Short mmCIF file of C-alpha atoms in Angstrom, two decimals:
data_model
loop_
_atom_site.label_atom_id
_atom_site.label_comp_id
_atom_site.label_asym_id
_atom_site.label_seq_id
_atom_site.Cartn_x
_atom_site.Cartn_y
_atom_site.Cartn_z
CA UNK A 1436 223.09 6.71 171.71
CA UNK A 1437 223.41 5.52 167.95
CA UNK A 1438 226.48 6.51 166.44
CA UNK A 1439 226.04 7.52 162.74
CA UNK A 1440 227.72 6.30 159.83
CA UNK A 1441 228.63 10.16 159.13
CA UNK A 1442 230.53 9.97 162.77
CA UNK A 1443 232.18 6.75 161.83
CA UNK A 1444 233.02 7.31 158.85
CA UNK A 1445 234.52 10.97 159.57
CA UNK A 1446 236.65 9.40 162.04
CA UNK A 1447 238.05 6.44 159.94
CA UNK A 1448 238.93 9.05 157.27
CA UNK A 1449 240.41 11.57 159.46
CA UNK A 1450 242.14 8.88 162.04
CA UNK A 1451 242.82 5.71 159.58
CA UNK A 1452 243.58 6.85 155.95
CA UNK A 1453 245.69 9.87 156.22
CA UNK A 1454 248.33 8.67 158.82
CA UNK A 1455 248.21 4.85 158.26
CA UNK A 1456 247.87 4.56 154.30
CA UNK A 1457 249.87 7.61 153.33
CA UNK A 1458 252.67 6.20 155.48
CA UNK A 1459 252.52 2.82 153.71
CA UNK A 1460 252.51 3.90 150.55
CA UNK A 1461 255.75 6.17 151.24
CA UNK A 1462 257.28 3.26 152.90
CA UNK A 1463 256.64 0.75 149.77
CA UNK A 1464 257.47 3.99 147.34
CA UNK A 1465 260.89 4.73 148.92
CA UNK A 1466 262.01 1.29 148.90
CA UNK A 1467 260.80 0.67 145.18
CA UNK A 1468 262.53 3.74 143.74
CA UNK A 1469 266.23 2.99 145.71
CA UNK A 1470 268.23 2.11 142.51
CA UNK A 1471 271.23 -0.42 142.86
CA UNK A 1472 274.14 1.45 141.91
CA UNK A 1473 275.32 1.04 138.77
CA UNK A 1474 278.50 -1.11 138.81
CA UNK A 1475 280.47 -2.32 135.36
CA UNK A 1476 284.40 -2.76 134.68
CA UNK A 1477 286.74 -0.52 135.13
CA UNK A 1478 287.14 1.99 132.40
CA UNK A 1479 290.73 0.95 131.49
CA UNK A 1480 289.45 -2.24 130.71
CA UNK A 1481 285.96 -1.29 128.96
CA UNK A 1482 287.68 -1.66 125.02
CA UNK A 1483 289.06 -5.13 125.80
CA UNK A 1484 285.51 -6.00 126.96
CA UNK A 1485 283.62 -4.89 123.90
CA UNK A 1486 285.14 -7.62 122.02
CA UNK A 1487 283.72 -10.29 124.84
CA UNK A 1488 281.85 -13.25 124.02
CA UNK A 1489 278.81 -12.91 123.92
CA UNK A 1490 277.92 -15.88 125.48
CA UNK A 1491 278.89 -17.12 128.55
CA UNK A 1492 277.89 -20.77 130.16
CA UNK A 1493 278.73 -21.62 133.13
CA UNK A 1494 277.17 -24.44 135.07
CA UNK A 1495 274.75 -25.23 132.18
CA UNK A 1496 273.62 -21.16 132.67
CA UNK A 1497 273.89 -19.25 129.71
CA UNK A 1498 275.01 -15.75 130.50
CA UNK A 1499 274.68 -12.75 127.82
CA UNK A 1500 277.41 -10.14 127.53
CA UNK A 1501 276.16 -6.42 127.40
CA UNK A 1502 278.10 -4.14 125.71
CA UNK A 1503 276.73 -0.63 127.53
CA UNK A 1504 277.60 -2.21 131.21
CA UNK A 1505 280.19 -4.79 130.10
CA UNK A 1506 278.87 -7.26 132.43
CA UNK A 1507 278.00 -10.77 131.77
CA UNK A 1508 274.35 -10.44 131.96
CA UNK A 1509 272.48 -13.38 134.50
CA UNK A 1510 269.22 -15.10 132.85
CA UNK A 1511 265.65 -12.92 132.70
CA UNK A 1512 268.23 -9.70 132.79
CA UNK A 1513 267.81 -6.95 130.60
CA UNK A 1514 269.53 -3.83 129.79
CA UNK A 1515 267.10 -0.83 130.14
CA UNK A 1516 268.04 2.05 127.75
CA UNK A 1517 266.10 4.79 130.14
CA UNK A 1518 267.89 3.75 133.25
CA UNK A 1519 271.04 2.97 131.33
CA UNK A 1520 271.57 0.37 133.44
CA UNK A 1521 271.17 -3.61 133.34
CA UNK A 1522 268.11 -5.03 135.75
CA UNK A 1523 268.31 -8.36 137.53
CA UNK A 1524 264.80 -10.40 137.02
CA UNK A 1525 264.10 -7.04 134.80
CA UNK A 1526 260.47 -6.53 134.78
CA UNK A 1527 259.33 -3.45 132.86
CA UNK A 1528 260.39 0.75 133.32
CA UNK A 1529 257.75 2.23 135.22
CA UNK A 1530 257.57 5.87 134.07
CA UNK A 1531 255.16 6.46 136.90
CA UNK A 1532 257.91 6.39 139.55
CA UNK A 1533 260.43 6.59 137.10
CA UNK A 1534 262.55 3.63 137.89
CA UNK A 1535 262.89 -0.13 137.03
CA UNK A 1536 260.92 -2.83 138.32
CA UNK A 1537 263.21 -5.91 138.83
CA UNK A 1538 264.10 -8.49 141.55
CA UNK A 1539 265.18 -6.08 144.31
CA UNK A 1540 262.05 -3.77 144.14
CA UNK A 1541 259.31 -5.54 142.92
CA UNK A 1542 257.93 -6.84 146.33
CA UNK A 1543 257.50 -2.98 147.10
CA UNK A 1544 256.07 -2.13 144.25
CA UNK A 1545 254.08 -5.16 144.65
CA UNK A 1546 253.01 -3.74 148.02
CA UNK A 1547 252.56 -0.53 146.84
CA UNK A 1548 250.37 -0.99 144.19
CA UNK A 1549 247.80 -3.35 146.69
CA UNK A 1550 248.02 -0.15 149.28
CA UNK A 1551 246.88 2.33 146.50
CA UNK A 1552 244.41 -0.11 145.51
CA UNK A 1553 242.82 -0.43 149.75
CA UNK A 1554 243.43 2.99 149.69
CA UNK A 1555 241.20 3.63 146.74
CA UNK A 1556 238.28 1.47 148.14
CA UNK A 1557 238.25 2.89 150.90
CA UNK A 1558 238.09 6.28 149.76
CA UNK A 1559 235.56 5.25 147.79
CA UNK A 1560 233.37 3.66 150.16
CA UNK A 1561 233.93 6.85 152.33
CA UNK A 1562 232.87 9.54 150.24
CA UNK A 1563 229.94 7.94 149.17
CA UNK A 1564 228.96 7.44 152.69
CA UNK A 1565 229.20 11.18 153.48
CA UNK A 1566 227.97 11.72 150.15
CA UNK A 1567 224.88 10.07 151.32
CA UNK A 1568 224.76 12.12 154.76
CA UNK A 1569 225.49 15.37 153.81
CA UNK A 1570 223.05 17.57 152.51
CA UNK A 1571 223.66 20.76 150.45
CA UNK A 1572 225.54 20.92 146.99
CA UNK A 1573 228.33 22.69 148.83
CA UNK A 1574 229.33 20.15 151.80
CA UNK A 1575 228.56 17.29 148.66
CA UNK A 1576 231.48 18.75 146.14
CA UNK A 1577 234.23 17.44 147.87
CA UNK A 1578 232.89 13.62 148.28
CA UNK A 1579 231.18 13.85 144.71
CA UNK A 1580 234.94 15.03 143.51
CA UNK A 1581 236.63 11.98 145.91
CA UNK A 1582 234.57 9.59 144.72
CA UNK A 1583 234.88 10.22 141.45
CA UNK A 1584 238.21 10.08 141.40
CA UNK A 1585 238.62 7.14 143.36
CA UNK A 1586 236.00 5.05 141.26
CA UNK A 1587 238.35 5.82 138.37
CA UNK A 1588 241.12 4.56 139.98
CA UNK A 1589 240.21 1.18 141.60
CA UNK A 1590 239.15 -0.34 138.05
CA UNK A 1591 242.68 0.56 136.88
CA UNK A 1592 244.84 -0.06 139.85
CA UNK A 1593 242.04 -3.34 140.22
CA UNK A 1594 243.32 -4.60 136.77
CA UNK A 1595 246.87 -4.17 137.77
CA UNK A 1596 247.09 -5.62 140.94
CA UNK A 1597 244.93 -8.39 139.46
CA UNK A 1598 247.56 -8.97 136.30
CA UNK A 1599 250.62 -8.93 138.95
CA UNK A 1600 248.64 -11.52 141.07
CA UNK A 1601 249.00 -13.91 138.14
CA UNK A 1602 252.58 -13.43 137.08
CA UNK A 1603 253.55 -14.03 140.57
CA UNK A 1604 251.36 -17.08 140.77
CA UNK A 1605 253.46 -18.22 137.26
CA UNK A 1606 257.11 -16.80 138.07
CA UNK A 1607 257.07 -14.47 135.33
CA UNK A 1608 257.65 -11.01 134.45
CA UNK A 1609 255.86 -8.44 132.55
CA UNK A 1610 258.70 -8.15 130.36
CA UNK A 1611 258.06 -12.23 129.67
CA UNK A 1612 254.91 -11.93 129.24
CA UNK A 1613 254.15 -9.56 126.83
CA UNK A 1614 257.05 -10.99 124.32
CA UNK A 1615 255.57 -14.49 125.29
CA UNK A 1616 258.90 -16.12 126.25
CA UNK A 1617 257.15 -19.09 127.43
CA UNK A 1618 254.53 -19.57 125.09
CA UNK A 1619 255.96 -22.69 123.27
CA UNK A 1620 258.07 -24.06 126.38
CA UNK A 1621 257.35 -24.29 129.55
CA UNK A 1622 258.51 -22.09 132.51
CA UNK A 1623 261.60 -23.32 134.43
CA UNK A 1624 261.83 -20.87 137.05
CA UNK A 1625 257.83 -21.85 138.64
CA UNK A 1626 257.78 -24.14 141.72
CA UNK A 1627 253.90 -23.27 141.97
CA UNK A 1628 251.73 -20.82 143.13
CA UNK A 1629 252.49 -20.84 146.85
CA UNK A 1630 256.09 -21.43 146.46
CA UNK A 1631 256.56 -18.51 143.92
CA UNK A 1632 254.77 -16.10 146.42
CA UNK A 1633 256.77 -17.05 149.07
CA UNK A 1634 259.96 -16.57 146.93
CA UNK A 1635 259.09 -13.55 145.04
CA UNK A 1636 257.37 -11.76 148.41
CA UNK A 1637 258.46 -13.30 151.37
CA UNK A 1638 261.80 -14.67 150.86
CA UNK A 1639 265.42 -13.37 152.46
CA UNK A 1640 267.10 -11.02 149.70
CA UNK A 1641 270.13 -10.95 148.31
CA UNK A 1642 272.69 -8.64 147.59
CA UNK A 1643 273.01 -7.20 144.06
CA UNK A 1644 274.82 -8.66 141.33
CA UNK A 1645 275.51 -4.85 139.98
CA UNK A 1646 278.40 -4.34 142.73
CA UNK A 1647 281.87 -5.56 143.08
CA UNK A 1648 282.32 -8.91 145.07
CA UNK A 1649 284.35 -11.72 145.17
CA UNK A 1650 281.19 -14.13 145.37
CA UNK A 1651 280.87 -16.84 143.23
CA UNK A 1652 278.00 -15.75 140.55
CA UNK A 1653 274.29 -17.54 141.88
CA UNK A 1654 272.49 -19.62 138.66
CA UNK A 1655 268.98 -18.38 139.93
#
């Protein structure tokens, strides 16, 4: 017998989205919202430290002294004033999962942002499907309300995931981008397209540079 695309496309919404999707996008959510804990000075040493340099090279890497964590800030850092806290690779505040994007949670929200975006489509996709096989203004509501909503959201979430493609394509960061840091020089943290996916994605990461440790501080 012919199976219908109402059959087929009940059971990829019932079997595939809810279970598979939901569960990815709490996995990529969870890990993108885990802030590194704040570390700075101890406090009986935080009014010697206000009175730092500001500047600190070492190796040929200029590091910047902030006065909120008293930490020598590491290149492409910034201090966010909603987090109170300073972000390695600092990216921008994302006040839609209120946290900071930086170097330790952007792959997730990388990944989480591409899973809302298949998600989406495919609810899309789906609901006008059933839209097309269900008859009756009272079965249609819920797809006509689904696919509404979704064909909102994959132009937006579309754009997005399109933008981040290109900044990790060019090693930069929102933050860099929309102040134009490397408008009149050129970039000196890209290696190239496939090398700066594999770093910024795929690579081994590292601990955090906000906790106490004897390590030597990394240039990169």
């Amino acid at each position: 017998s012919t199976v219908s695309w109402s059959s087929v496309s009940h059971f990829l919404l019932s079997v595939t989205s809810p279970p598979l999707v939901a569960q990815f996008s709490s996995f990529f959510f969870f890990l993108m919202i885990r802030r590194p804990p704040r570390s700075t000075l101890s406090s009986s040493s935080a009014a010697s430290d206000v009175y730092k340099r500001q500047l600190l090279i070492r190796s040929g890497v200029a590091f910047k002294w902030c006065r909120t964590c008293h930490i020598y800030r590491p290149p492409r850092t910034k201090h966010c004033p909603v987090c109170d806290n300073c972000v390695d690779r600092f990216d921008h505040h994302c006040p839609w999962v209120g946290t900071c994007i930086g170097r330790r949670n952007y792959r997730y929200f990388f990944g989480f942002i591409c899973v809302t975006l298949i998600n989406s489509i495919f609810v899309l996709v789906t609901s006008i499907v059933l839209l097309l096989e269900t008859d009756g203004f009272n079965h249609q509501w819920p797809w006509i309300m689904s696919a509404t909503i979704s064909a909102l959201a994959v132009p937006l979430v579309g754009s997005l995931v399109l933008y981040h493609i290109y900044l990790v394509a060019t090693n930069k960061t929102t933050n860099e981008d929309l102040n134009k840091v490397y408008e009149k020089e050129e970039n000196p943290f890209t290696m190239g397209c496939y090398e700066d996916g594999c770093l910024l994605l795929c690579s081994r990461q590292r601990s955090s540079r906000l906790v106490p440790s004897s390590a030597p501080i990394q240039s990169w």
